[in-house]
Amino acid sequence: MAVRTHFSLFHFNPSTLSHLKSKPYFHSRRAFFCNCTSNDQPFLLTTPLYYVNAPPHMGSAYSTIAADAIARFQRLLGNKVIFITGTDEHGEKIATAAMAQGSTPPDHCNLISQAYKTLWKDLDISYDKFIRTTDRKHEAIVKEFYSRVLANGDIYRADYEGIYCVSCEEYKDEKELLENNCCPIHQKPCVSRKEDNYFFALSKYQKSLEELLIKNPNFVQPTFRLNEVQTWIKSGLRDFSISRASVDWGIPVPSDKTQTIYVWFDALLGYISALADDQEQPDLLNAVSSGWPATLHLIGKDILRFHAVYWPAMLMSAGLSPPKMVYGHGFLTKDGMKMGKSLGNTLEPNDLVSKFGTDAVRYFFLREVEFGNDGDYSEERFINIVNAHLANTIGNLLNRTLGLLKKNCESTLIVDSTTAAEGNAFKDNVVRLVDKARIHYENLALTSACEAVLEMGNLGNSYMDDRAPWSLFKQGGTASEAAAKDLVIILETARIIAIALSPVTPSLSWRIYAQLGYSKDQFDAATWRDSKWGGLKGGQVMAQPQPVFVRIENQTEVEDKPVAVSKKTPKSKGKLKQAQEVTGA
């Protein structure tokens, strides 16, 4: 694990970003940034566009789950959200992967891109736009952007000879490499190449990028990633190749059909082409006017240089505003190494979802991997955390409360939750934790947001144990009335938990809401305002108690669990057989 680093996003409060939002406009030579505000400026959030050389792995899923939680929270606040994800489908690696599978690049891209869409559906990813870099509208936007940069005098032709990593699709500086010219990311030897390419004049934007970081100290987050970017820029920027003569699978250079546009110069434009309408003649200006600049680019730390150095310089050259923030999160590791398709040590998200369920997968990785840092996966820890938090702390609290309500109150609330909590300090503690969770979500501290919500569950269980309403009901009279109010207080806490945890576990939150007697339409219409105390009303009828999250059985524990053999009746033998079949499942 990386060292735990505490950081603040200072004034980055996505719910109150109006003072930061501006509409970009074109200029022939440089980007200007208007100080005007716009109430209809959306919260534009992007994941990386994932490379389709192989099916998605858990590292890709992690980025997208985190982005989805942020998008869902912003929607709860009532903000207009445009959540963009998609696939990067050009380049040498794609053509090679297709050939290895005995397929063509278009067929290979269709297959893998669909695999991403299927996984995002299985993970409850609520994206608004899915862009493929093979989309016709994307190619049109890329060519128009290239022509603008060319007209600005920032593209020239030259020979280049250097050390190239095929997996990164990037020329490397020798001082970056490990022994035997190995790439530090992919652990594979790089190759020497000499090509006649077109270059982008990145060095021209050295001072502009330095000024960008000074004027926008939150441009790169977490803070320790900003330090990396500052180091790269201060060491001196070098122009980089933006075309390939040896790669056929790509977008042709508008002025030279013998070359294709470099995959990164192509793919980064996906964040803008996703905004374009599916019209006959996609237009860069129209796409930009639909929501650019991005509020937040969420990426893995290995592609930070492309997003925090190359991309803003490209945008400046084309007369466009850079994104508001680039957030480089850490890696998920397995056996102490970064997961990656190129490394062949991936953790399959489809297998995790099939085995443990969507809520468990989303919760574990957002709760246990501190956002911004690296995190390691262990199945034993996965099961222990999910069982303790979702099944025991939250699920069991709701289930036993509803059981007591059914037994003693015919599943009906006797008073409003506001009345039930009058003069009770417990309510104040829950309100404090809700506010705490909101602040953490706003600061992209997803682990801390989960912790605040879990603390509500812990408070609820402690309150239940301290008050022992089952004993009060037996006493009757005023004691029984007090017990009924206690149940209302606990169920109101469960309702608030459902709202506050819904960015992380939307399906679990809906099941909690359903148990509290609400319809799906009511749940879908809920906003963060509904996390305010006082939602449950007297006379509201709860559903019949059912577990909202079934405890995950640890296979080792199941196999070691003793089975009592009964010889009394054939019926007992049948139960034993059934139990054995379940154990072996």
XYZ file of C-alpha atoms in Angstrom:
585
model
C 0.000 0.000 0.000
C 1.082 3.536 -0.645
C 1.665 5.864 2.272
C -1.664 7.279 3.409
C -1.677 10.925 2.398
C -4.316 13.315 3.668
C -5.147 16.118 1.327
C -7.759 18.769 0.799
C -9.352 19.896 -2.427
C -9.520 23.372 -0.931
C -12.367 25.172 -2.693
C -13.341 22.203 -4.872
C -16.970 21.815 -3.898
C -18.724 20.389 -6.969
C -22.133 21.435 -5.641
C -21.089 25.087 -5.654
C -18.883 25.272 -8.713
C -20.652 28.180 -10.376
C -17.805 30.553 -9.574
C -15.378 28.259 -11.373
C -17.471 27.495 -14.428
C -16.836 29.306 -17.635
C -17.721 28.902 -21.265
C -14.734 28.530 -23.571
C -14.557 30.225 -26.898
C -12.289 29.965 -29.877
C -9.387 32.182 -30.775
C -6.906 31.694 -33.540
C -3.801 31.759 -31.363
C -4.459 31.005 -27.740
C -7.111 29.971 -25.259
C -8.921 32.676 -23.328
C -10.914 31.950 -20.212
C -14.102 33.893 -19.656
C -14.878 34.806 -16.054
C -18.620 34.731 -16.626
C -20.695 32.172 -14.728
C -23.339 29.859 -16.095
C -26.054 28.216 -14.040
C -26.651 25.579 -16.706
C -23.024 24.449 -16.949
C -23.108 20.697 -16.290
C -20.889 18.661 -14.026
C -18.919 16.932 -16.790
C -17.179 13.831 -15.495
C -15.072 11.366 -17.499
C -13.378 8.030 -17.000
C -10.426 7.076 -19.179
C -11.376 5.742 -22.595
C -10.351 2.134 -22.107
C -8.016 0.414 -24.531
C -9.648 -2.581 -26.227
C -6.615 -4.797 -26.746
C -8.250 -7.214 -24.248
C -11.471 -7.488 -22.179
C -11.964 -5.182 -19.158
C -10.192 -5.970 -15.900
C -10.783 -4.821 -12.336
C -8.514 -1.796 -12.708
C -10.809 -0.468 -15.432
C -13.867 -1.308 -13.348
C -12.447 0.505 -10.319
C -12.068 3.796 -12.188
C -15.595 3.509 -13.512
C -17.197 2.538 -10.188
C -15.549 5.544 -8.547
C -16.714 7.852 -11.345
C -20.226 6.446 -11.071
C -20.352 7.106 -7.318
C -19.284 10.713 -7.930
C -21.857 11.127 -10.716
C -24.664 9.670 -8.585
C -23.782 11.972 -5.696
C -23.833 15.011 -7.972
C -27.258 13.988 -9.257
C -28.468 13.658 -5.665
C -27.405 17.278 -5.169
C -29.642 18.216 -8.087
C -26.804 19.051 -10.470
C -26.967 18.364 -14.188
C -24.421 15.621 -14.837
C -22.810 14.406 -18.044
C -20.937 11.202 -17.249
C -18.713 10.071 -20.136
C -16.981 6.742 -20.546
C -16.003 4.711 -23.589
C -13.333 2.815 -25.468
C -10.078 3.751 -27.230
C -9.956 1.561 -30.341
C -7.076 2.626 -32.600
C -3.387 1.864 -32.609
C -0.776 -0.798 -33.106
C -1.728 -2.882 -30.075
C -5.324 -3.212 -31.298
C -4.301 -4.439 -34.731
C -1.871 -6.904 -33.145
C -4.489 -8.183 -30.671
C -7.033 -8.674 -33.463
C -4.519 -10.587 -35.563
C -3.652 -12.807 -32.596
C -7.338 -13.714 -32.275
C -7.700 -14.390 -35.973
C -10.011 -11.408 -36.247
C -10.111 -8.018 -37.948
C -9.615 -4.784 -36.006
C -13.262 -3.645 -36.487
C -14.681 -6.992 -35.347
C -12.274 -7.164 -32.420
C -13.191 -3.628 -31.330
C -16.912 -4.360 -31.561
C -16.508 -7.433 -29.379
C -14.406 -5.832 -26.648
C -16.330 -2.549 -26.593
C -19.527 -4.520 -26.043
C -17.832 -6.390 -23.198
C -17.258 -3.030 -21.484
C -20.886 -2.012 -21.955
C -22.074 -5.335 -20.554
C -19.817 -5.054 -17.510
C -20.887 -1.472 -16.859
C -24.495 -2.650 -16.859
C -23.671 -5.453 -14.427
C -21.894 -2.943 -12.146
C -24.825 -0.468 -12.169
C -22.786 2.181 -14.000
C -25.088 5.108 -14.833
C -23.108 6.706 -17.673
C -24.717 9.288 -19.949
C -22.379 9.032 -22.960
C -20.385 6.078 -24.278
C -17.918 7.147 -26.961
C -15.955 4.829 -29.223
C -12.991 6.287 -31.059
C -14.133 4.375 -34.142
C -17.409 6.343 -34.165
C -17.831 8.441 -37.310
C -18.510 11.600 -35.299
C -15.281 11.099 -33.347
C -13.168 10.875 -36.503
C -14.717 14.100 -37.804
C -13.978 15.940 -34.531
C -10.374 14.660 -34.452
C -9.709 15.815 -38.016
C -11.186 19.260 -37.322
C -9.140 19.579 -34.125
C -5.961 18.495 -35.940
C -6.594 21.100 -38.633
C -7.025 23.847 -36.022
C -3.734 22.929 -34.330
C -2.018 22.756 -37.721
C -3.385 26.193 -38.661
C -2.003 27.532 -35.395
C 1.509 26.547 -36.483
C 1.953 23.832 -33.844
C 2.378 20.794 -36.109
C 5.506 20.115 -38.153
C 7.160 17.157 -39.862
C 10.462 15.644 -38.776
C 12.422 12.419 -38.400
C 12.492 10.858 -34.971
C 14.592 8.077 -33.551
C 14.048 6.780 -30.040
C 13.133 3.961 -27.674
C 9.472 2.982 -27.997
C 7.158 1.031 -25.669
C 4.516 -0.718 -27.754
C 2.306 -1.323 -24.706
C 2.332 2.375 -23.736
C 2.348 3.424 -27.408
C 4.876 6.063 -26.358
C 8.503 6.979 -26.928
C 10.421 6.778 -23.655
C 13.257 8.802 -22.188
C 16.183 6.465 -21.462
C 16.410 7.692 -17.856
C 12.857 6.416 -17.247
C 13.701 2.833 -18.214
C 14.739 -0.142 -16.122
C 17.521 -2.578 -16.989
C 17.548 -3.895 -20.558
C 15.456 -0.897 -21.632
C 12.375 -2.290 -19.888
C 9.313 -0.111 -19.453
C 8.758 0.534 -15.717
C 4.988 0.194 -16.152
C 4.683 -2.893 -18.348
C 7.954 -4.593 -17.371
C 8.675 -5.334 -21.048
C 11.682 -4.361 -23.214
C 11.185 -1.300 -25.401
C 12.321 -1.250 -29.029
C 14.403 1.209 -31.052
C 12.463 3.001 -33.775
C 13.109 5.611 -36.404
C 10.180 7.251 -38.173
C 9.268 10.229 -40.290
C 6.343 11.693 -38.315
C 4.365 14.819 -37.607
C 5.119 16.469 -34.267
C 3.174 18.674 -31.883
C 5.088 21.699 -30.527
C 4.598 20.874 -26.854
C 7.692 22.871 -25.854
C 5.939 26.029 -27.034
C 3.488 25.660 -24.153
C 6.041 25.294 -21.356
C 5.290 28.691 -19.813
C 1.541 28.411 -20.417
C 1.400 25.108 -18.522
C 3.470 26.509 -15.664
C 1.039 29.439 -15.416
C -1.928 27.041 -15.533
C -0.666 25.208 -12.454
C 0.031 28.467 -10.610
C -3.385 29.957 -11.346
C -5.219 26.658 -10.765
C -3.500 24.872 -7.848
C -6.256 22.242 -7.811
C -5.796 21.387 -11.485
C -4.043 18.106 -10.587
C -5.148 16.086 -7.581
C -4.255 14.505 -5.209
C -1.601 17.053 -4.279
C 1.274 14.589 -4.523
C 0.321 13.969 -8.161
C 0.595 17.722 -8.768
C 4.199 17.516 -7.595
C 4.892 14.877 -10.263
C 3.417 17.055 -13.002
C 5.360 20.118 -11.852
C 8.565 18.076 -11.959
C 7.867 16.919 -15.518
C 7.185 20.447 -16.723
C 10.132 22.037 -14.934
C 12.504 19.447 -16.393
C 11.718 20.850 -19.852
C 8.999 19.799 -22.276
C 9.883 18.130 -25.551
C 7.771 18.070 -28.692
C 6.113 14.700 -29.264
C 5.167 12.697 -32.333
C 1.446 12.795 -33.171
C 1.401 10.468 -36.181
C 2.583 7.011 -37.151
C 3.754 5.875 -40.579
C 3.798 2.174 -39.695
C 0.271 1.893 -38.225
C -2.658 1.456 -40.610
C -5.363 1.028 -37.953
C -6.113 4.640 -37.085
C -7.521 7.933 -38.316
C -5.623 9.188 -41.381
C -3.782 12.495 -41.041
C -5.985 14.978 -42.977
C -3.111 16.309 -45.072
C -1.200 13.039 -45.508
C -2.969 9.721 -46.050
C 0.301 7.813 -45.612
C 0.189 8.462 -41.859
C -2.358 7.881 -39.105
C -2.921 10.088 -36.083
C -1.141 8.967 -32.928
C -3.498 7.069 -30.650
C -3.230 9.526 -27.741
C -3.778 12.606 -29.905
C -6.831 10.751 -31.195
C -8.250 9.274 -27.980
C -8.095 12.370 -25.778
C -10.524 14.063 -28.171
C -13.104 11.439 -27.171
C -13.971 13.557 -24.144
C -15.205 16.239 -26.550
C -16.548 14.102 -29.413
C -18.794 12.321 -26.882
C -20.645 15.630 -26.566
C -21.311 15.857 -30.304
C -24.731 15.026 -31.660
C -25.051 12.111 -34.059
C -25.542 14.410 -37.021
C -24.439 14.358 -40.640
C -21.574 16.781 -40.080
C -20.301 16.714 -36.468
C -18.870 20.061 -35.471
C -16.185 20.789 -32.887
C -17.748 24.071 -31.803
C -21.176 22.514 -31.297
C -19.661 19.655 -29.288
C -17.756 22.065 -27.044
C -20.862 24.184 -26.464
C -22.685 21.107 -25.119
C -20.756 21.014 -21.858
C -17.036 21.595 -22.183
C -14.765 22.127 -20.233
C -14.754 18.943 -18.202
C -15.259 19.416 -14.474
C -13.267 16.303 -13.635
C -11.112 13.831 -15.563
C -10.799 10.696 -13.446
C -7.793 8.598 -14.539
C -5.211 6.094 -13.381
C -1.901 7.589 -12.321
C -0.056 5.863 -15.184
C -1.700 8.142 -17.781
C -1.309 11.344 -15.785
C 1.291 12.860 -18.123
C -1.017 12.574 -21.134
C -3.951 14.213 -19.319
C -2.140 16.860 -17.240
C 0.577 17.917 -19.714
C -0.146 16.878 -23.317
C -3.933 17.370 -23.219
C -4.123 20.930 -21.817
C -1.375 22.032 -24.239
C -3.304 20.533 -27.152
C -6.448 22.329 -26.030
C -4.624 25.641 -25.689
C -3.300 25.234 -29.216
C -6.832 24.715 -30.535
C -8.162 27.686 -28.556
C -10.109 25.601 -26.026
C -10.245 25.671 -22.246
C -8.464 22.882 -20.357
C -10.417 20.709 -17.927
C -11.031 22.023 -14.405
C -9.372 19.088 -12.671
C -7.407 15.929 -13.456
C -7.532 13.362 -10.649
C -5.008 10.524 -10.827
C -6.040 7.631 -8.611
C -3.813 4.749 -7.577
C -3.524 1.186 -8.833
C -5.288 -1.914 -7.672
C -2.633 -4.499 -7.022
C -2.538 -8.254 -6.927
C 0.436 -10.026 -5.442
C 1.972 -6.603 -4.902
C 1.908 -5.723 -8.614
C -0.252 -3.376 -10.679
C -3.073 -5.201 -12.407
C -2.982 -4.914 -16.147
C -3.871 -6.780 -19.302
C -0.328 -6.412 -20.582
C 1.065 -7.935 -17.376
C -1.346 -10.876 -17.454
C -2.243 -10.658 -13.737
C -5.752 -9.310 -13.903
C -8.574 -9.776 -11.428
C -11.706 -10.500 -13.435
C -14.581 -8.175 -12.457
C -17.150 -10.449 -14.111
C -16.090 -13.270 -11.816
C -16.311 -11.035 -8.741
C -19.781 -9.771 -9.637
C -20.997 -13.292 -10.396
C -19.583 -14.650 -7.147
C -20.295 -11.818 -4.703
C -22.796 -9.450 -6.310
C -22.616 -5.876 -7.567
C -23.117 -4.123 -4.207
C -20.320 -6.087 -2.568
C -17.849 -5.313 -5.365
C -18.688 -1.606 -5.483
C -18.597 -1.218 -1.699
C -15.353 -3.058 -1.080
C -13.240 -1.202 -3.606
C -14.600 2.238 -2.704
C -14.493 1.620 1.047
C -11.190 -0.230 1.322
C -9.043 1.510 -1.299
C -8.399 5.054 -0.130
C -9.137 7.127 -3.195
C -5.927 8.404 -4.727
C -3.690 5.699 -3.259
C -2.907 2.126 -4.268
C -4.878 -0.747 -2.793
C -4.487 -4.516 -2.693
C -7.218 -7.131 -3.119
C -7.590 -10.128 -0.829
C -10.620 -12.398 -1.067
C -10.592 -13.109 2.661
C -10.553 -9.401 3.467
C -13.209 -8.773 0.841
C -15.594 -11.269 2.439
C -14.875 -10.113 5.997
C -15.411 -6.417 5.223
C -18.553 -6.886 3.167
C -20.129 -9.243 5.697
C -19.268 -7.031 8.665
C -20.453 -3.782 7.089
C -23.293 -4.612 4.705
C -24.717 -7.840 6.112
C -24.168 -7.327 9.852
C -24.006 -3.603 10.602
C -26.555 -2.317 8.070
C -28.583 -5.327 6.904
C -29.061 -6.941 10.299
C -29.975 -3.612 11.933
C -32.803 -3.123 9.451
C -33.972 -6.722 9.530
C -34.215 -7.110 13.289
C -35.916 -3.731 13.653
C -38.532 -4.628 11.059
C -38.995 -7.983 12.803
C -39.764 -6.265 16.104
C -42.086 -3.820 14.346
C -44.018 -6.652 12.721
C -44.316 -8.561 15.971
C -45.366 -5.638 18.152
C -46.789 -2.924 15.857
C -48.205 -4.827 12.868
C -45.371 -3.392 10.727
C -46.821 0.119 11.122
C -45.076 3.252 12.443
C -46.937 4.777 15.391
C -45.547 8.332 14.954
C -43.518 10.491 12.575
C -39.763 10.095 12.898
C -39.510 13.801 13.816
C -41.852 13.284 16.777
C -40.163 10.040 17.798
C -36.751 11.763 18.049
C -37.812 14.869 19.982
C -35.303 15.585 22.739
C -33.159 12.625 21.667
C -29.447 13.293 21.107
C -29.268 10.256 18.828
C -30.888 12.235 16.018
C -28.252 14.977 16.319
C -25.475 12.415 15.942
C -27.039 11.025 12.765
C -27.459 14.533 11.322
C -23.816 15.253 12.100
C -22.712 12.107 10.282
C -24.864 12.894 7.236
C -23.201 16.295 6.941
C -19.835 14.623 7.350
C -20.601 12.127 4.570
C -21.635 14.939 2.232
C -18.408 16.846 2.790
C -16.378 13.699 2.107
C -18.262 13.003 -1.123
C -17.707 16.591 -2.237
C -13.970 16.246 -1.580
C -13.829 12.922 -3.458
C -12.907 11.168 -0.195
C -15.033 8.132 -1.007
C -13.563 5.876 1.677
C -14.292 8.473 4.365
C -17.839 8.935 3.048
C -18.421 5.190 3.432
C -16.973 5.316 6.944
C -19.357 8.100 7.971
C -22.347 6.109 6.700
C -21.155 2.958 8.438
C -20.838 4.944 11.662
C -24.568 5.673 11.440
C -25.176 1.933 11.314
C -22.913 1.371 14.312
C -24.766 4.070 16.254
C -28.067 2.434 15.352
C -26.942 -0.974 16.580
C -25.577 0.487 19.813
C -28.822 2.390 20.375
C -30.838 -0.766 19.774
C -28.715 -2.767 22.208
C -28.808 -0.044 24.858
C -32.549 0.533 24.614
C -33.470 -3.171 24.266
C -36.953 -2.459 22.835
C -37.844 -6.172 22.984
C -37.755 -5.900 26.776
C -39.697 -2.629 26.813
C -42.486 -4.150 24.725
C -42.898 -6.892 27.337
C -43.439 -4.246 30.019
C -46.367 -2.695 28.153
C -47.842 0.769 28.747
C -45.539 3.761 28.340
C -42.519 1.457 28.060
C -44.105 -0.193 25.033
C -44.828 3.216 23.466
C -41.208 4.226 24.029
C -40.056 1.002 22.353
C -42.271 1.695 19.330
C -40.714 5.172 19.029
C -37.255 3.626 19.257
C -38.074 1.439 16.258
C -39.156 4.506 14.278
C -35.845 6.189 15.147
C -33.845 3.166 13.985
C -35.837 2.827 10.752
C -35.393 6.540 10.002
C -31.657 6.001 10.433
C -31.822 3.097 7.973
C -33.675 5.319 5.497
C -30.994 8.002 5.751
C -28.286 5.357 5.353
C -29.977 4.226 2.141
C -29.800 7.750 0.689
C -26.270 8.472 1.882
C -24.892 5.150 0.637
C -26.784 5.124 -2.678
C -23.860 6.585 -4.696
C -21.825 3.544 -3.640
C -24.420 0.749 -3.433
C -27.477 1.838 -5.442
C -29.099 -1.617 -5.545
C -28.714 -2.219 -1.813
C -30.067 1.259 -1.081
C -33.142 0.548 -3.202
C -33.766 -2.717 -1.328
C -33.601 -0.837 1.977
C -36.065 1.750 0.666
C -38.402 -0.996 -0.528
C -38.349 -2.582 2.942
C -39.399 0.781 4.368
C -42.543 0.773 2.234
C -41.438 3.053 -0.602
C -41.956 2.516 -4.340
C -39.180 2.397 -6.951
C -40.373 5.741 -8.326
C -40.042 7.294 -4.867
C -36.518 5.942 -4.518
C -35.484 7.132 -7.972
C -36.840 10.609 -7.186
C -34.928 10.892 -3.902
C -32.298 13.633 -3.572
C -29.706 14.488 -0.962
C -32.356 16.668 0.698
C -34.108 13.428 1.609
C -31.194 12.560 3.892
C -32.601 15.189 6.259
C -34.198 13.710 9.367
C -37.994 13.439 9.231
C -38.826 11.335 6.179
C -40.806 8.535 7.828
C -44.403 9.348 8.716
C -46.767 7.920 11.299
C -49.071 5.262 9.860
C -46.539 4.255 7.178
C -46.593 0.497 6.668
C -43.305 -1.328 6.320
C -42.745 -4.325 4.057
C -42.396 -7.812 5.447
C -38.857 -8.164 6.796
C -36.434 -9.819 4.386
C -32.618 -9.686 4.425
C -31.435 -6.859 2.154
C -27.922 -8.270 1.995
C -27.216 -11.974 2.396
C -24.032 -12.820 4.225
C -21.301 -14.220 1.955
C -20.164 -17.659 3.000
C -16.414 -18.114 3.120
C -15.846 -21.325 1.183
C -13.155 -22.486 3.617
C -15.492 -21.972 6.564
C -18.293 -23.823 4.776
C -16.080 -26.805 4.026
C -14.866 -26.940 7.627
C -18.358 -26.592 9.112
C -19.446 -29.857 10.855
C -22.652 -31.493 9.627
C -24.812 -33.223 12.244
C -26.091 -36.572 10.908
C -29.551 -37.552 12.078
C -30.777 -41.178 11.821
C -34.313 -40.533 13.065
C -36.273 -40.256 9.834
C -35.771 -40.279 6.082
C -36.906 -36.656 6.153
C -33.878 -35.743 8.216
C -31.633 -37.526 5.733
C -33.168 -35.487 2.971
C -32.345 -32.253 4.815
C -28.792 -33.442 5.310
C -28.446 -34.191 1.610
C -29.759 -30.755 0.768
C -27.355 -29.157 3.194
C -24.441 -31.068 1.703
C -25.442 -29.998 -1.798
C -25.496 -26.366 -0.726
C -22.151 -26.755 1.007
C -20.601 -28.067 -2.177
C -21.986 -25.271 -4.329
